[in-house]
Amino acid sequence: MKPYLPERIILESSVEGSQITRNVLERLPGVPVEKVESVDYLLSEAKRNAPTISRAKRTLLLAAFRGKFFKACPGQQSKGNSKNICCDYFVINFASNCHMECTYCYLQWYLNFPYMVVYANIEELLSELKETINSSPDRFFRIGTGELADSLALDDLTLYSKPLVELFGGLPNAVLELKTKSNRVDNLLGLDHRGRTIIAWSMNPDYIQRHEELKTSTIDERLDAAARCVADGYRVAFHFDPMVHYPGWEEGYREVIERIFNRVSADMVAWVSLGGLRMNRAQRDLMKERFPNSILPMGELIPAEDGKLRYFKPIRVEMYRKLQEWIELYGTGTRVYACMERPEVWERAFGGRPESDQELGQYLVDLL
Amino acid sequence: MAGLESLPATLVEGLPDRDLFLGAVWENLGTRALDPLEQAEAVGKLVRMFNEPKESLIDQLLPGMGLRPSRYHLDQLLSLFELDERLKRSISEVNLLPEIALKLDGWEEDERDIFLALVKSCQLGRNKQKQISELLEDLRRSTGMSVGGLWETCGLTVDEDDRPQSADERFRRVREGLMLLRYPQLTKHELRFVQLRAALQLPPRIRLQVPEYFEGDTVSINIESRDIEELRGLVQKMAEVAEQEEMTEIFELL
């Protein structure tokens, strides 16, 4: 993975004393820092100057997040009237944006604010998390940090993972999932995680990684990192999301599944998720403009019930079915689920479906 | 004409051409909305001839034109200003959409000819222009073929106008041909559904539909009847239809 090196750092004065701020500034000594009282003007500044998306990411903002850190997964919120089955997942947004350049990334369209942001008020994040989880002792939470940012891509700079992993190590009814396309796991090794953190990698065949997941760690680097985490006692997870339908997809996915289970024992894999490529029209148009060589917008994508463009249903069913077969072949017993899919797709691909989001969530945590 | 014998006027002398031009633009904007080509002309001249700073145009002129003050919109107008004259004429003469004209600028001359002929002969409106141009753009990119090559592959002729067919029929033929190339599995599914439905020989008062793009798990059956006798007959017919193989296959398409 290409390391992140911003051209400037904008520091909101309210987080000047935060440990996260200190971590970043110590590790980026040569980068100019502008201290500001308020960051309100930055959005209009960014819009007026309209820097390209890649250019805007060279500015790193260290600021305080003033809303609720803890939220239901956007997948659940965006279901609308669709019958899609979600996995009862929660997210905490410790950062926003990602310096890697996956052609399909929804953040390029979704984020209003174009700069890289790290929310440095970690004390508030940790106390909100503790309070929320402790206030519902009868339920079990699966919580991720990888919705608006890669969980570990900036961890070399922020060291955010350390206090999070340690916090979850002491929580009886929650598990933290750190999702990444990087191999930045050094900060995780040796922590007292007590099995309450799962390190997860987004996976695709080498061909897709090379052509569509720009500036990310290679698949081999991700697998090396996964093996190191397993050696340190962590469970790991893999997300084939987005799955891409391209000439040679069958061999590509079968091969990467075989490689995963050659490196990692199936009993250390918490779950594997499958999700077909999806996007809305505006994102597809933006992709065509930003990445004219990407093959992804040329797929047989049709408007689905939730308004997103998805592969035509028989294509999705075939891909899910085959991937599940290969996962069963190479990693017998691994729990597999589909992300944001229709009930009849579940039935056709997997031969059954959960009755509710909660049932799926429960199925995933049963073995933890 | 207004019954006035005189009008107060101020004679302005010595103003630079840039100020006179900008004054004229604002005067026009005060009385009417400029079309995209006129907007492009105004912005293009101010930038290219008078070296007007882009920032002032973004902040002041674009909002005056009813556009968002962004560099993107300014750049779009500048691209339109520099557009090939023939494409500019097509915008005003055959209502070619400006955003599509900008895309066509990157096409070969003979490719543009085919598209413009279609727009003209079928009098394609906004949505149809967008639909066909998007299909063509995608297919040019994914197959590496030219528009002429795609036309040939779809069994269309460059001189489709020579065929005795209505504008609607021509548009339908073009759209179907391109859809089959761009969305082969979906189009085959749709055609199969139409075949199966036809084979059921449903009476006109029974309508059978599948969800759009087959994204759903239910077949919708609509029965209209004027009286109870007719209803009994239609329900009986539907019961027979439910036993046919074609009906089973329709459910399997979902």
XYZ file of C-alpha atoms in Angstrom:
622
model
C 0.000 0.000 0.000
C 1.175 3.451 -0.823
C 1.752 5.339 2.456
C -0.269 8.498 2.999
C 1.666 11.728 2.975
C -0.487 14.866 3.123
C 0.623 18.230 1.725
C -0.886 20.104 4.633
C -2.605 19.398 7.911
C -5.440 21.535 9.176
C -5.754 21.244 12.927
C -8.883 22.307 14.738
C -7.798 23.936 17.988
C -10.254 21.914 20.084
C -8.297 18.694 19.418
C -4.823 20.189 19.744
C -4.183 18.291 22.956
C -5.596 14.946 21.808
C -3.384 11.876 21.811
C -4.412 11.155 18.214
C -3.275 14.629 17.170
C 0.039 14.142 18.897
C 0.490 10.775 17.206
C -0.114 12.233 13.743
C 2.025 15.343 14.200
C 4.940 13.333 15.595
C 4.849 11.042 12.558
C 4.529 13.806 9.959
C 7.104 16.318 11.158
C 7.708 17.999 7.797
C 4.094 18.651 6.861
C 2.873 22.244 7.340
C 0.139 22.615 9.956
C -2.539 25.311 9.881
C -4.304 25.776 13.195
C -7.898 26.964 12.947
C -10.568 27.773 15.521
C -13.397 26.477 13.383
C -13.535 24.216 10.343
C -16.869 25.540 9.113
C -15.330 27.535 6.260
C -13.520 24.540 4.818
C -16.486 23.065 2.986
C -17.171 26.254 1.051
C -13.436 26.647 0.409
C -13.250 23.142 -1.018
C -16.350 23.596 -3.176
C -15.240 26.925 -4.545
C -11.795 25.736 -5.502
C -13.203 22.375 -6.626
C -9.914 20.528 -6.363
C -10.034 17.099 -7.938
C -11.000 14.309 -5.579
C -7.449 12.931 -5.501
C -5.962 16.375 -4.937
C -8.352 17.177 -2.096
C -7.206 14.060 -0.270
C -3.778 15.621 0.166
C -5.254 17.802 2.876
C -5.633 16.085 6.233
C -8.016 17.590 8.734
C -7.722 16.727 12.407
C -10.978 17.758 13.988
C -13.574 16.906 16.600
C -16.629 14.902 15.596
C -19.675 16.519 17.158
C -22.438 14.036 16.403
C -22.991 10.464 17.541
C -20.059 8.213 16.668
C -22.115 5.051 17.021
C -24.657 4.316 14.269
C -26.513 1.517 12.557
C -24.752 0.423 9.370
C -25.735 2.613 6.391
C -26.832 -0.571 4.617
C -29.663 -0.889 7.109
C -30.585 2.754 6.740
C -30.574 2.730 2.938
C -32.790 -0.338 2.653
C -35.854 1.818 2.243
C -38.785 -0.298 1.134
C -36.577 -2.974 -0.357
C -36.641 -6.496 1.065
C -32.856 -6.714 1.274
C -31.499 -8.691 4.179
C -28.860 -6.892 6.242
C -26.615 -8.302 8.956
C -27.572 -6.159 11.964
C -24.278 -4.338 12.002
C -23.163 -1.109 13.655
C -20.463 1.375 12.766
C -18.345 3.967 14.481
C -16.971 6.689 12.273
C -13.546 7.606 13.577
C -12.451 9.071 10.230
C -13.817 9.949 6.866
C -12.335 9.396 3.411
C -9.536 7.162 2.210
C -6.291 7.917 0.395
C -6.421 4.668 -1.571
C -8.202 4.884 -4.926
C -10.549 2.001 -5.552
C -12.383 2.791 -8.738
C -15.650 1.535 -7.272
C -15.414 3.317 -3.925
C -18.724 4.889 -2.958
C -16.979 7.532 -0.866
C -15.920 9.413 -4.003
C -19.560 10.130 -4.655
C -20.984 9.947 -1.132
C -18.770 12.309 0.812
C -19.679 15.945 0.672
C -16.456 17.032 2.327
C -13.505 16.111 0.105
C -10.560 16.291 2.508
C -9.189 13.393 4.544
C -10.533 13.697 8.078
C -9.515 12.016 11.306
C -11.751 12.680 14.283
C -9.220 13.173 17.024
C -11.609 13.446 19.988
C -11.062 9.785 20.794
C -11.927 10.142 24.490
C -15.490 11.055 23.533
C -15.651 8.186 21.063
C -14.503 5.663 23.641
C -16.849 6.882 26.346
C -19.848 6.931 23.977
C -19.050 3.401 22.858
C -18.682 2.104 26.397
C -21.921 3.724 27.490
C -23.910 2.480 24.484
C -22.695 -1.104 24.733
C -23.008 -1.305 28.514
C -26.544 0.059 28.377
C -27.724 -3.011 26.387
C -26.116 -5.935 28.238
C -28.577 -8.430 26.730
C -27.616 -7.926 23.147
C -24.401 -8.587 21.293
C -22.987 -5.919 18.995
C -20.878 -6.355 15.899
C -19.252 -3.017 15.296
C -16.999 -1.874 12.481
C -14.968 1.227 11.716
C -14.647 0.703 7.999
C -17.701 2.392 6.555
C -16.432 5.902 5.806
C -12.739 5.079 5.915
C -10.409 2.120 5.760
C -9.994 0.906 9.349
C -6.204 0.582 9.222
C -4.864 2.570 6.267
C -3.857 5.518 8.456
C -3.150 3.510 11.586
C 0.597 4.042 11.205
C -0.077 7.742 11.745
C -2.974 7.783 14.175
C -2.508 4.600 16.250
C -6.277 4.678 16.628
C -6.544 0.893 16.698
C -4.712 0.430 19.992
C -7.218 2.054 22.403
C -10.125 0.585 20.415
C -8.834 -2.982 20.582
C -8.081 -2.599 24.270
C -11.545 -1.202 24.980
C -13.290 -4.075 23.180
C -11.090 -6.565 25.007
C -12.946 -5.565 28.152
C -16.480 -5.625 26.734
C -18.420 -8.875 27.190
C -21.121 -8.175 24.603
C -19.417 -6.652 21.602
C -16.895 -7.436 18.939
C -14.915 -4.942 16.894
C -14.265 -5.575 13.210
C -11.434 -3.646 11.574
C -11.860 -3.816 7.784
C -8.999 -2.938 5.524
C -7.326 -3.219 2.144
C -3.964 -2.527 3.728
C -1.363 -4.635 5.456
C -0.887 -2.176 8.328
C -1.256 -4.535 11.271
C 1.929 -3.831 13.248
C 0.087 -1.770 15.857
C -2.305 -4.646 16.540
C 0.224 -7.302 17.341
C 0.819 -7.966 21.001
C -2.310 -6.142 22.200
C -4.555 -7.662 24.861
C -7.472 -8.216 22.443
C -9.075 -11.198 24.213
C -10.662 -12.364 20.989
C -12.910 -9.318 20.834
C -11.395 -7.856 17.698
C -11.656 -9.370 14.251
C -9.365 -8.142 11.531
C -11.038 -8.272 8.122
C -9.794 -7.882 4.587
C -11.667 -6.885 1.518
C -10.687 -9.456 -1.108
C -10.738 -9.740 -4.854
C -8.763 -11.616 -7.482
C -5.310 -10.191 -8.276
C -6.571 -8.889 -11.612
C -9.226 -6.738 -9.943
C -6.826 -5.587 -7.228
C -4.285 -4.476 -9.817
C -6.728 -2.710 -12.113
C -9.473 -1.460 -9.822
C -8.045 -1.165 -6.294
C -5.360 1.410 -6.905
C -2.822 2.270 -4.208
C -3.970 -0.667 -2.027
C -1.941 -3.566 -0.663
C -1.643 -6.524 -2.987
C -3.635 -9.668 -2.239
C -0.462 -11.437 -1.116
C 0.369 -8.568 1.250
C -3.134 -8.757 2.697
C -2.814 -12.502 3.180
C 0.590 -12.099 4.841
C -0.960 -9.578 7.237
C -3.886 -11.930 7.917
C -1.502 -14.783 8.726
C 0.402 -12.534 11.144
C -2.835 -11.568 12.900
C -3.906 -15.203 13.192
C -0.513 -16.045 14.672
C -1.226 -13.348 17.261
C -4.512 -15.015 18.199
C -6.893 -12.790 16.270
C -9.789 -14.204 14.313
C -9.949 -12.804 10.820
C -12.690 -12.260 8.245
C -12.827 -11.755 4.500
C -15.208 -9.692 2.446
C -15.661 -10.421 -1.223
C -17.379 -7.131 -1.704
C -17.688 -5.858 -4.337
C -17.552 -9.029 -6.379
C -16.846 -8.201 -10.002
C -18.215 -10.081 -12.983
C -15.428 -9.993 -15.567
C -14.018 -12.429 -18.116
C -12.153 -15.012 -16.040
C -13.975 -14.254 -12.787
C -14.499 -17.900 -11.936
C -10.839 -18.820 -12.004
C -9.907 -15.540 -10.300
C -12.216 -15.998 -7.319
C -11.652 -19.739 -6.953
C -7.927 -19.177 -6.890
C -8.016 -16.415 -4.283
C -10.298 -18.494 -2.033
C -7.852 -21.387 -2.256
C -5.003 -19.032 -1.346
C -6.879 -17.674 1.677
C -7.438 -21.098 3.202
C -3.894 -22.185 2.387
C -2.682 -19.339 4.588
C -5.375 -19.209 7.268
C -7.084 -22.093 9.035
C -10.877 -22.055 8.523
C -11.513 -22.202 12.263
C -9.836 -18.801 12.638
C -12.096 -17.223 10.010
C -15.050 -15.586 11.752
C -17.046 -15.057 8.565
C -16.873 -14.376 4.858
C -19.272 -11.951 3.227
C -20.275 -11.764 -0.410
C -21.650 -8.710 -2.154
C -22.032 -7.992 -5.842
C -20.806 -4.700 -7.257
C -23.403 -1.977 -6.723
C -23.548 1.756 -7.148
C -25.965 4.499 -7.963
C -26.087 6.228 -11.341
C -24.280 9.353 -10.205
C -21.423 7.249 -8.889
C -21.250 5.271 -12.115
C -21.011 8.485 -14.133
C -18.290 9.774 -11.835
C -16.386 6.482 -12.177
C -16.486 6.704 -15.956
C -15.049 10.191 -15.749
C -12.379 9.530 -13.109
C -11.356 6.056 -14.224
C -11.947 5.785 -17.966
C -10.103 2.453 -18.114
C -12.195 0.788 -15.435
C -14.209 -2.160 -16.673
C -16.639 -1.969 -13.787
C -19.248 0.481 -15.135
C -19.450 -1.705 -18.263
C -20.927 -4.628 -16.346
C -24.510 -5.746 -16.866
C -25.773 -3.459 -14.100
C -29.476 -2.788 -13.851
C -31.509 -0.607 -11.457
C -32.605 -2.663 -8.452
C -35.450 -2.115 -6.018
C -33.348 0.008 -3.666
C -32.374 2.357 -6.491
C -28.826 1.041 -6.822
C -27.409 -0.427 -9.988
C -26.612 -4.097 -9.466
C -25.653 -7.010 -11.649
C -28.658 -8.628 -13.274
C -29.992 -11.121 -10.736
C -29.018 -14.407 -12.460
C -25.429 -13.140 -12.589
C -25.443 -12.395 -8.849
C -26.984 -15.734 -8.003
C -24.419 -17.617 -10.052
C -21.515 -15.739 -8.500
C -22.732 -16.201 -4.923
C -23.469 -19.874 -5.484
C -20.059 -20.627 -6.915
C -18.152 -18.629 -4.325
C -19.995 -20.367 -1.539
C -19.158 -23.751 -3.072
C -15.465 -22.874 -3.254
C -15.436 -21.506 0.296
C -17.016 -24.748 1.493
C -14.490 -26.736 -0.534
C -11.369 -24.980 0.752
C -12.601 -23.708 4.137
C -15.218 -26.195 5.244
C -17.599 -24.852 7.869
C -16.829 -21.156 7.329
C -19.839 -18.899 7.842
C -20.826 -17.143 4.643
C -23.407 -14.424 4.204
C -24.540 -12.011 1.523
C -24.470 -8.296 2.153
C -27.659 -6.373 1.328
C -29.281 -8.994 -0.843
C -32.820 -9.952 -1.708
C -34.455 -12.981 -0.022
C -34.938 -14.863 -3.291
C -31.279 -14.358 -4.143
C -30.356 -15.927 -0.812
C -32.639 -18.849 -1.516
C -31.360 -19.452 -5.030
C -27.715 -19.013 -4.145
C -27.543 -20.591 -0.701
C -30.683 -22.736 -0.550
C -32.162 -20.815 2.376
C -32.348 -17.436 4.004
C -32.516 -15.809 7.426
C -35.962 -14.630 8.479
C -34.669 -11.289 9.694
C -31.616 -9.053 9.975
C -31.375 -10.012 13.644
C -31.350 -13.723 12.831
C -28.453 -13.208 10.447
C -26.586 -11.122 13.009
C -27.089 -13.816 15.617
C -25.913 -16.560 13.230
C -22.654 -14.671 12.728
C -21.879 -14.230 16.412
C -22.955 -17.696 17.565
C -19.489 -19.159 17.172
C -17.552 -16.246 18.617
C -43.351 53.959 -30.446
C -43.871 54.417 -26.727
C -45.228 57.900 -27.356
C -42.082 59.502 -26.066
C -40.358 62.195 -27.972
C -37.075 61.819 -26.193
C -35.260 59.406 -23.892
C -32.549 60.324 -21.418
C -29.297 58.675 -22.391
C -25.700 58.829 -21.296
C -23.047 58.718 -23.948
C -20.231 56.556 -22.754
C -16.933 57.069 -24.426
C -13.575 55.512 -23.987
C -14.708 52.360 -22.214
C -12.607 49.320 -23.030
C -14.142 46.604 -25.235
C -14.194 44.208 -22.292
C -16.427 46.537 -20.235
C -18.731 47.152 -23.187
C -19.042 43.393 -23.829
C -19.641 42.569 -20.188
C -22.216 45.368 -19.989
C -24.030 43.904 -22.981
C -24.054 40.446 -21.406
C -25.525 41.764 -18.162
C -28.079 43.820 -20.072
C -29.218 40.648 -21.870
C -29.336 38.705 -18.625
C -31.577 41.398 -17.192
C -34.233 40.739 -19.792
C -34.076 37.039 -20.690
C -32.432 33.695 -19.977
C -29.533 32.866 -22.279
C -29.466 29.450 -23.897
C -26.397 27.241 -23.267
C -24.680 28.287 -26.511
C -25.147 31.969 -25.708
C -23.852 31.396 -22.194
C -20.839 29.594 -23.650
C -20.245 32.397 -26.132
C -20.294 35.026 -23.391
C -18.020 33.123 -21.026
C -15.708 31.977 -23.830
C -15.160 35.490 -25.169
C -14.571 36.934 -21.715
C -11.958 34.292 -20.911
C -10.279 33.863 -24.301
C -10.477 37.390 -25.716
C -10.470 39.589 -22.649
C -8.522 37.360 -20.245
C -11.184 37.789 -17.610
C -10.157 36.000 -14.387
C -12.134 32.784 -14.014
C -12.786 33.412 -10.328
C -14.797 36.561 -11.002
C -16.873 34.762 -13.635
C -17.552 31.890 -11.223
C -18.557 34.240 -8.427
C -20.583 36.758 -10.403
C -21.512 35.808 -13.937
C -22.476 32.141 -13.418
C -25.042 32.939 -10.689
C -26.350 35.717 -12.961
C -26.913 33.030 -15.600
C -28.744 30.843 -13.097
C -25.833 28.418 -12.823
C -24.038 27.209 -9.720
C -20.826 29.121 -9.022
C -18.426 26.273 -9.643
C -15.345 25.682 -11.718
C -17.038 22.631 -13.203
C -19.812 24.712 -14.767
C -17.349 27.274 -16.058
C -15.231 24.553 -17.648
C -18.337 23.037 -19.249
C -19.212 26.366 -20.849
C -15.659 26.841 -22.071
C -15.718 23.374 -23.644
C -18.992 24.256 -25.327
C -17.483 27.516 -26.612
C -14.660 25.583 -28.224
C -16.929 22.946 -29.684
C -16.859 22.011 -33.358
C -19.124 24.387 -35.345
C -21.217 21.577 -36.782
C -22.045 20.249 -33.336
C -22.938 23.757 -32.223
C -25.333 24.010 -35.143
C -26.869 20.661 -34.198
C -27.603 21.997 -30.734
C -29.695 24.798 -32.167
C -31.062 23.016 -35.247
C -31.929 19.484 -34.059
C -32.035 20.112 -30.313
C -28.944 18.024 -29.643
C -28.313 18.204 -25.895
C -25.220 20.301 -25.103
C -23.823 17.656 -22.739
C -24.145 15.032 -25.482
C -22.581 17.391 -28.029
C -19.556 17.576 -25.730
C -19.298 13.792 -25.713
C -19.681 13.576 -29.498
C -16.742 15.943 -29.806
C -14.504 12.974 -28.990
C -16.063 10.733 -31.642
C -14.965 10.270 -35.238
C -16.766 12.288 -37.896
C -18.618 9.275 -39.367
C -19.719 8.181 -35.889
C -21.196 11.591 -35.213
C -22.969 11.494 -38.571
C -24.772 8.294 -37.620
C -25.872 9.608 -34.251
C -26.930 13.020 -35.552
C -28.910 11.407 -38.373
C -30.754 9.325 -35.792
C -31.487 12.355 -33.597
C -32.778 14.236 -36.615
C -34.846 11.530 -38.279
C -36.418 10.255 -35.060
C -36.587 13.705 -33.456
C -35.143 12.215 -30.297
C -36.025 14.079 -27.139
C -33.874 14.471 -24.068
C -34.329 11.007 -22.553
C -33.969 9.086 -25.802
C -30.840 11.017 -26.780
C -29.351 10.204 -23.385
C -30.365 6.561 -23.597
C -28.842 5.937 -27.035
C -25.713 8.006 -26.485
C -25.030 6.203 -23.200
C -25.461 2.795 -24.821
C -23.140 3.811 -27.650
C -20.543 5.304 -25.307
C -20.488 2.155 -23.174
C -20.278 -0.163 -26.162
C -17.563 1.866 -27.896
C -15.583 1.584 -24.693
C -16.214 -2.040 -23.824
C -15.980 -3.499 -27.338
C -13.563 -1.045 -28.948
C -15.911 -0.906 -31.946
C -16.911 2.235 -33.788
C -20.531 3.357 -33.970
C -20.606 2.105 -37.572
C -19.334 -1.289 -36.459
C -21.920 -1.453 -33.698
C -24.645 -0.528 -36.168
C -23.552 -3.369 -38.392
C -23.394 -5.847 -35.523
C -26.939 -4.906 -34.545
C -28.107 -5.541 -38.108
C -28.834 -1.852 -38.653
C -27.856 0.058 -41.742
C -26.218 3.456 -41.702
C -28.948 4.615 -44.058
C -31.801 3.360 -41.920
C -33.880 6.233 -43.277
C -34.073 4.378 -46.574
C -36.174 1.676 -44.953
C -39.913 2.149 -44.864
C -40.393 2.534 -41.124
C -41.739 5.061 -38.681
C -39.498 7.100 -36.404
C -40.758 5.072 -33.432
C -40.040 1.790 -35.167
C -36.581 2.938 -36.120
C -35.799 4.073 -32.588
C -37.090 0.753 -31.219
C -34.900 -1.246 -33.614
C -31.813 0.756 -32.716
C -32.494 0.560 -28.995
C -33.200 -3.174 -29.045
C -30.079 -3.924 -31.040
C -27.852 -1.914 -28.744
C -29.499 -3.282 -25.592
C -28.829 -6.837 -26.734
C -25.142 -6.007 -27.035
C -24.883 -4.004 -23.832
C -27.193 -6.089 -21.599
C -27.221 -9.537 -23.230
C -28.544 -11.599 -20.322
C -31.257 -9.115 -19.383
C -32.397 -8.683 -22.974
C -32.541 -12.447 -23.536
C -34.561 -12.817 -20.338
C -36.964 -10.111 -21.478
C -37.388 -11.639 -24.915
C -37.971 -15.069 -23.383
C -40.613 -13.639 -21.072
C -42.415 -12.015 -24.008
C -42.328 -15.350 -25.897
C -43.634 -17.311 -22.917
C -46.386 -14.823 -22.210
C -47.471 -14.918 -25.838
C -47.536 -18.727 -25.728
C -49.983 -18.613 -22.819
C -52.509 -16.984 -25.141
C -54.061 -14.943 -22.377
C -57.287 -13.122 -23.129
C -56.887 -9.317 -23.255
C -58.554 -8.917 -19.876
C -55.800 -10.850 -18.103
C -52.513 -9.009 -17.821
C -49.389 -10.710 -16.596
C -46.302 -8.770 -15.544
C -42.943 -9.521 -13.980
C -41.072 -6.981 -11.839
C -38.963 -4.464 -13.694
C -35.600 -5.995 -14.605
C -36.823 -9.183 -12.863
C -35.793 -7.634 -9.516
C -38.465 -9.232 -7.385
C -40.012 -12.566 -6.555
C -43.626 -12.142 -7.605
C -45.510 -12.325 -10.873
C -48.331 -9.836 -11.041
C -51.624 -10.980 -12.586
C -54.317 -8.438 -13.262
C -57.830 -9.584 -14.167
C -60.494 -7.148 -15.323
C -64.088 -8.224 -15.641
C -67.418 -6.551 -16.186
C -69.586 -9.175 -14.503
C -69.460 -12.322 -12.436
C -69.843 -14.668 -15.391
C -66.892 -13.124 -17.165
C -64.873 -13.268 -13.942
C -65.614 -17.010 -13.563
C -64.451 -17.597 -17.115
C -61.245 -15.636 -16.630
C -60.442 -17.367 -13.348
C -61.031 -20.725 -15.033
C -58.695 -19.687 -17.837
C -56.085 -18.575 -15.309
C -56.312 -21.937 -13.532
C -55.598 -23.665 -16.844
C -52.736 -21.288 -17.568
C -51.192 -22.065 -14.168
C -50.781 -25.676 -15.297
C -48.870 -24.777 -18.443
C -45.104 -25.308 -18.624
C -44.655 -21.758 -19.861
C -46.069 -20.407 -16.602
C -43.600 -22.488 -14.592
C -40.793 -21.151 -16.710
C -41.966 -17.567 -16.166
C -41.601 -18.070 -12.402
C -38.154 -19.523 -12.977
C -37.101 -16.325 -14.703
C -37.403 -14.460 -11.397
